[in-house]
PDB file of C-alpha atoms in Angstrom:
ATOM      1  CA  MET S   3     146.300  34.233 159.470  1.00 73.00           C
ATOM      2  CA  LEU S   4     149.263  32.982 161.451  1.00 74.00           C
ATOM      3  CA  GLN S   5     150.427  31.179 158.309  1.00 83.00           C
ATOM      4  CA  ARG S   6     150.481  34.521 156.420  1.00 80.00           C
ATOM      5  CA  VAL S   7     152.497  36.182 159.198  1.00 81.00           C
ATOM      6  CA  GLU S   8     155.001  33.322 159.188  1.00 84.00           C
ATOM      7  CA  GLU S   9     155.261  33.345 155.382  1.00 83.00           C
ATOM      8  CA  ALA S  10     155.876  37.106 155.317  1.00 81.00           C
ATOM      9  CA  ALA S  11     158.476  36.815 158.101  1.00 83.00           C
ATOM     10  CA  GLY S  12     160.296  34.060 156.220  1.00 85.00           C
ATOM     11  CA  ARG S  13     160.223  35.908 152.901  1.00 81.00           C
ATOM     12  CA  GLU S  14     161.403  39.085 154.646  1.00 81.00           C
ATOM     13  CA  ARG S  15     164.403  37.231 156.098  1.00 83.00           C
ATOM     14  CA  GLU S  16     165.213  35.501 152.787  1.00 83.00           C
ATOM     15  CA  THR S  17     165.064  38.653 150.694  1.00 80.00           C
ATOM     16  CA  LYS S  18     167.122  40.659 153.193  1.00 79.00           C
ATOM     17  CA  GLU S  19     169.787  37.931 153.239  1.00 79.00           C
ATOM     18  CA  GLN S  20     169.868  37.738 149.438  1.00 77.00           C
ATOM     19  CA  ALA S  21     170.074  41.533 149.173  1.00 72.00           C
ATOM     20  CA  ARG S  22     172.989  41.597 151.645  1.00 74.00           C
ATOM     21  CA  SER S  23     174.863  38.703 150.024  1.00 72.00           C
ATOM     22  CA  GLY S  24     174.602  40.217 146.555  1.00 66.00           C
ATOM     23  CA  GLY S  25     173.738  36.930 144.857  1.00 58.00           C
ATOM     24  CA  GLY S  26     170.756  35.166 143.359  1.00 53.00           C
ATOM     25  CA  PHE S  27     168.753  38.247 142.435  1.00 49.00           C
ATOM     26  CA  SER S  28     167.209  36.886 139.261  1.00 52.00           C
ATOM     27  CA  GLU S  29     164.080  35.853 141.136  1.00 59.00           C
ATOM     28  CA  LEU S  30     163.975  39.194 142.985  1.00 55.00           C
ATOM     29  CA  GLY S  31     163.991  41.373 139.913  1.00 64.00           C
ATOM     30  CA  PRO S  32     166.071  44.468 139.254  1.00 66.00           C
ATOM     31  CA  ASP S  33     165.782  45.963 142.779  1.00 74.00           C
ATOM     32  CA  PRO S  34     166.275  43.323 145.499  1.00 74.00           C
ATOM     33  CA  GLU S  35     166.269  45.911 148.304  1.00 79.00           C
ATOM     34  CA  ARG S  36     162.813  47.046 147.199  1.00 82.00           C
ATOM     35  CA  VAL S  37     161.550  43.441 147.247  1.00 82.00           C
ATOM     36  CA  ALA S  38     162.934  43.053 150.777  1.00 82.00           C
ATOM     37  CA  GLU S  39     161.176  46.276 151.851  1.00 86.00           C
ATOM     38  CA  VAL S  40     157.882  45.050 150.398  1.00 86.00           C
ATOM     39  CA  TRP S  41     158.094  41.778 152.305  1.00 85.00           C
ATOM     40  CA  ALA S  42     159.005  43.641 155.508  1.00 89.00           C
ATOM     41  CA  ALA S  43     155.917  45.848 155.051  1.00 89.00           C
ATOM     42  CA  LYS S  44     153.724  42.804 154.357  1.00 88.00           C
ATOM     43  CA  HIS S  45     155.092  41.146 157.499  1.00 90.00           C
ATOM     44  CA  VAL S  46     154.206  44.190 159.616  1.00 91.00           C
ATOM     45  CA  GLU S  47     150.726  44.412 158.058  1.00 90.00           C
ATOM     46  CA  TRP S  48     149.922  40.709 158.462  1.00 89.00           C
ATOM     47  CA  ARG S  49     151.081  40.906 162.093  1.00 92.00           C
ATOM     48  CA  ARG S  50     148.800  43.949 162.627  1.00 92.00           C
ATOM     49  CA  VAL S  51     145.835  42.116 161.075  1.00 91.00           C
ATOM     50  CA  SER S  52     146.547  38.994 163.142  1.00 91.00           C
ATOM     51  CA  ASP S  53     146.698  41.042 166.351  1.00 92.00           C
ATOM     52  CA  LEU S  54     143.459  42.832 165.408  1.00 92.00           C
ATOM     53  CA  MET S  55     141.709  39.508 164.859  1.00 92.00           C
ATOM     54  CA  VAL S  56     142.907  38.138 168.203  1.00 92.00           C
ATOM     55  CA  GLN S  57     141.935  41.343 170.086  1.00 93.00           C
ATOM     56  CA  ASN S  58     138.427  41.336 168.596  1.00 92.00           C
ATOM     57  CA  GLY S  59     137.883  37.580 168.654  1.00 93.00           C
ATOM     58  CA  TRP S  60     137.359  37.355 164.880  1.00 91.00           C
ATOM     59  CA  GLY S  61     137.591  33.897 163.360  1.00 90.00           C
ATOM     60  CA  VAL S  62     137.810  35.469 159.907  1.00 91.00           C
ATOM     61  CA  TYR S  63     139.278  38.802 158.878  1.00 89.00           C
ATOM     62  CA  GLU S  64     136.545  41.303 158.044  1.00 87.00           C
ATOM     63  CA  PRO S  65     138.024  44.249 156.113  1.00 88.00           C
ATOM     64  CA  GLU S  66     134.960  46.436 156.565  1.00 89.00           C
ATOM     65  CA  ARG S  67     135.445  46.260 160.359  1.00 92.00           C
ATOM     66  CA  ASP S  68     139.148  47.146 160.101  1.00 92.00           C
ATOM     67  CA  VAL S  69     138.959  50.940 160.347  1.00 92.00           C
ATOM     68  CA  GLN S  70     142.702  51.522 159.951  1.00 91.00           C
ATOM     69  CA  GLY S  71     143.146  49.050 157.090  1.00 90.00           C
ATOM     70  CA  SER S  72     140.062  50.378 155.284  1.00 90.00           C
ATOM     71  CA  GLY S  73     141.371  53.927 155.608  1.00 92.00           C
ATOM     72  CA  TRP S  74     144.716  52.908 154.147  1.00 90.00           C
ATOM     73  CA  ALA S  75     142.974  51.061 151.319  1.00 89.00           C
ATOM     74  CA  ARG S  76     140.929  54.191 150.550  1.00 93.00           C
ATOM     75  CA  GLU S  77     144.088  56.332 150.538  1.00 94.00           C
ATOM     76  CA  ARG S  78     145.835  53.848 148.221  1.00 92.00           C
ATOM     77  CA  GLU S  79     142.862  53.909 145.845  1.00 95.00           C
ATOM     78  CA  GLU S  80     142.779  57.725 145.872  1.00 96.00           C
ATOM     79  CA  ARG S  81     146.521  57.845 145.082  1.00 95.00           C
ATOM     80  CA  ARG S  82     146.020  55.271 142.322  1.00 95.00           C
ATOM     81  CA  GLN S  83     143.156  57.261 140.808  1.00 96.00           C
ATOM     82  CA  ALA S  84     145.178  60.490 140.990  1.00 96.00           C
ATOM     83  CA  LEU S  85     148.099  58.762 139.270  1.00 95.00           C
ATOM     84  CA  LEU S  86     145.829  57.354 136.554  1.00 95.00           C
ATOM     85  CA  SER S  87     144.295  60.802 136.003  1.00 95.00           C
ATOM     86  CA  ALA S  88     147.740  62.389 135.759  1.00 95.00           C
ATOM     87  CA  GLN S  89     148.874  59.704 133.306  1.00 95.00           C
ATOM     88  CA  THR S  90     145.746  60.184 131.192  1.00 95.00           C
ATOM     89  CA  ALA S  91     146.272  63.963 131.129  1.00 94.00           C
ATOM     90  CA  ALA S  92     149.961  63.554 130.235  1.00 94.00           C
ATOM     91  CA  GLU S  93     149.077  61.163 127.408  1.00 92.00           C
ATOM     92  CA  ALA S  94     146.484  63.627 126.088  1.00 91.00           C
ATOM     93  CA  ARG S  95     149.133  66.393 126.159  1.00 89.00           C
ATOM     94  CA  ARG S  96     151.581  64.119 124.280  1.00 88.00           C
ATOM     95  CA  ARG S  97     148.949  63.297 121.643  1.00 87.00           C
ATOM     96  CA  GLU S  98     148.124  66.969 121.263  1.00 84.00           C
ATOM     97  CA  ALA S  99     151.804  67.900 121.019  1.00 82.00           C
ATOM     98  CA  ARG S 100     152.282  65.334 118.233  1.00 81.00           C
ATOM     99  CA  ASP S 101     149.620  67.144 116.227  1.00 77.00           C
ATOM    100  CA  GLU S 102     151.227  70.551 116.733  1.00 77.00           C
ATOM    101  CA  VAL S 103     153.479  72.095 114.140  1.00 79.00           C
ATOM    102  CA  ARG S 104     156.267  74.341 115.326  1.00 79.00           C
ATOM    103  CA  ALA S 105     157.997  76.473 112.773  1.00 82.00           C
ATOM    104  CA  GLU S 106     160.445  79.300 112.589  1.00 86.00           C
ATOM    105  CA  LEU S 107     159.369  81.638 109.847  1.00 87.00           C
ATOM    106  CA  TRP S 108     161.448  84.271 108.113  1.00 91.00           C
ATOM    107  CA  LEU S 109     159.461  86.729 106.027  1.00 92.00           C
ATOM    108  CA  SER S 110     160.852  89.231 103.560  1.00 94.00           C
ATOM    109  CA  ALA S 111     160.499  92.915 104.429  1.00 95.00           C
ATOM    110  CA  GLY S 112     157.181  93.517 102.642  1.00 94.00           C
ATOM    111  CA  PRO S 113     155.094  90.681 104.120  1.00 94.00           C
ATOM    112  CA  GLY S 114     156.883  91.080 107.461  1.00 94.00           C
ATOM    113  CA  GLN S 115     155.831  94.738 107.690  1.00 96.00           C
ATOM    114  CA  LEU S 116     152.222  93.821 106.831  1.00 95.00           C
ATOM    115  CA  ILE S 117     152.125  91.148 109.566  1.00 94.00           C
ATOM    116  CA  ARG S 118     153.698  93.539 112.112  1.00 95.00           C
ATOM    117  CA  ALA S 119     151.172  96.266 111.215  1.00 95.00           C
ATOM    118  CA  ALA S 120     148.213  93.850 111.550  1.00 94.00           C
ATOM    119  CA  ALA S 121     149.590  92.620 114.879  1.00 95.00           C
ATOM    120  CA  ALA S 122     150.062  96.157 116.220  1.00 95.00           C
ATOM    121  CA  GLN S 123     146.538  97.119 115.169  1.00 94.00           C
ATOM    122  CA  ALA S 124     145.058  94.047 116.913  1.00 95.00           C
ATOM    123  CA  GLY S 125     147.319  94.347 119.975  1.00 95.00           C
ATOM    124  CA  LEU S 126     148.944  91.004 119.218  1.00 95.00           C
ATOM    125  CA  ARG S 127     152.423  89.706 118.593  1.00 94.00           C
ATOM    126  CA  PRO S 128     153.303  88.911 114.964  1.00 94.00           C
ATOM    127  CA  ALA S 129     153.530  85.199 115.841  1.00 93.00           C
ATOM    128  CA  GLU S 130     149.926  85.298 117.125  1.00 94.00           C
ATOM    129  CA  VAL S 131     148.708  86.817 113.855  1.00 95.00           C
ATOM    130  CA  LEU S 132     150.563  84.133 111.902  1.00 94.00           C
ATOM    131  CA  ALA S 133     149.006  81.423 114.116  1.00 93.00           C
ATOM    132  CA  GLN S 134     145.520  82.822 113.420  1.00 95.00           C
ATOM    133  CA  LEU S 135     146.362  82.976 109.731  1.00 94.00           C
ATOM    134  CA  ALA S 136     147.471  79.329 109.767  1.00 92.00           C
ATOM    135  CA  GLU S 137     144.309  78.244 111.586  1.00 93.00           C
ATOM    136  CA  ARG S 138     142.218  79.595 108.713  1.00 95.00           C
ATOM    137  CA  VAL S 139     144.125  77.946 105.866  1.00 95.00           C
ATOM    138  CA  VAL S 140     141.947  76.251 103.259  1.00 95.00           C
ATOM    139  CA  VAL S 141     143.352  73.680 100.844  1.00 95.00           C
ATOM    140  CA  ASP S 142     141.236  73.116  97.721  1.00 95.00           C
ATOM    141  CA  ALA S 143     140.927  69.804  95.874  1.00 95.00           C
ATOM    142  CA  ASP S 144     143.516  70.922  93.338  1.00 96.00           C
ATOM    143  CA  GLY S 145     146.023  71.717  96.121  1.00 95.00           C
ATOM    144  CA  THR S 146     145.513  75.491  96.029  1.00 96.00           C
ATOM    145  CA  VAL S 147     146.144  77.045  99.431  1.00 95.00           C
ATOM    146  CA  SER S 148     144.233  80.167 100.454  1.00 95.00           C
ATOM    147  CA  VAL S 149     143.046  82.063 103.511  1.00 95.00           C
ATOM    148  CA  PRO S 150     139.653  83.786 103.542  1.00 95.00           C
ATOM    149  CA  PRO S 151     139.768  87.417 104.681  1.00 95.00           C
ATOM    150  CA  PHE S 152     139.676  87.841 108.489  1.00 93.00           C
ATOM    151  CA  THR S 153     140.508  90.380 111.148  1.00 94.00           C
ATOM    152  CA  PRO S 154     143.090  89.230 113.701  1.00 94.00           C
ATOM    153  CA  SER S 155     141.718  89.400 117.243  1.00 90.00           C
ATOM    154  CA  ARG S 156     142.567  88.437 120.791  1.00 87.00           C
TER     155      ARG S 156
END
């Protein structure tokens, strides 16, 4: 355990020095300050674990007996699961949006009046009637497009 604490302390020093000097960042990636922060956090955590082991006389670290560390691990897993769920939901919304068709439709006076009358009768907006109309479109094998009779509804 002491070896881990020493390694983290050394890496923390190295990354902080490299971040301050502004050179040699290729091995640190695009954000050297972030790498330095990660090593500083690891150093603090390994020191905490080492102290816990000494206080309790453990020869080997036992995560299930580390109440604080186990709680943090649970919180990290909950945040990870929430993030994965949010990403999955966002991807589903993107897939659904790809399948949507958005259109601006200009109708001549005659059909426009018929759509407005049907919408008023059903208590809908004209765009809602047109959406219901589009949902019922049938395309025959010969390419003929038709819509079976229906009554617009909420």
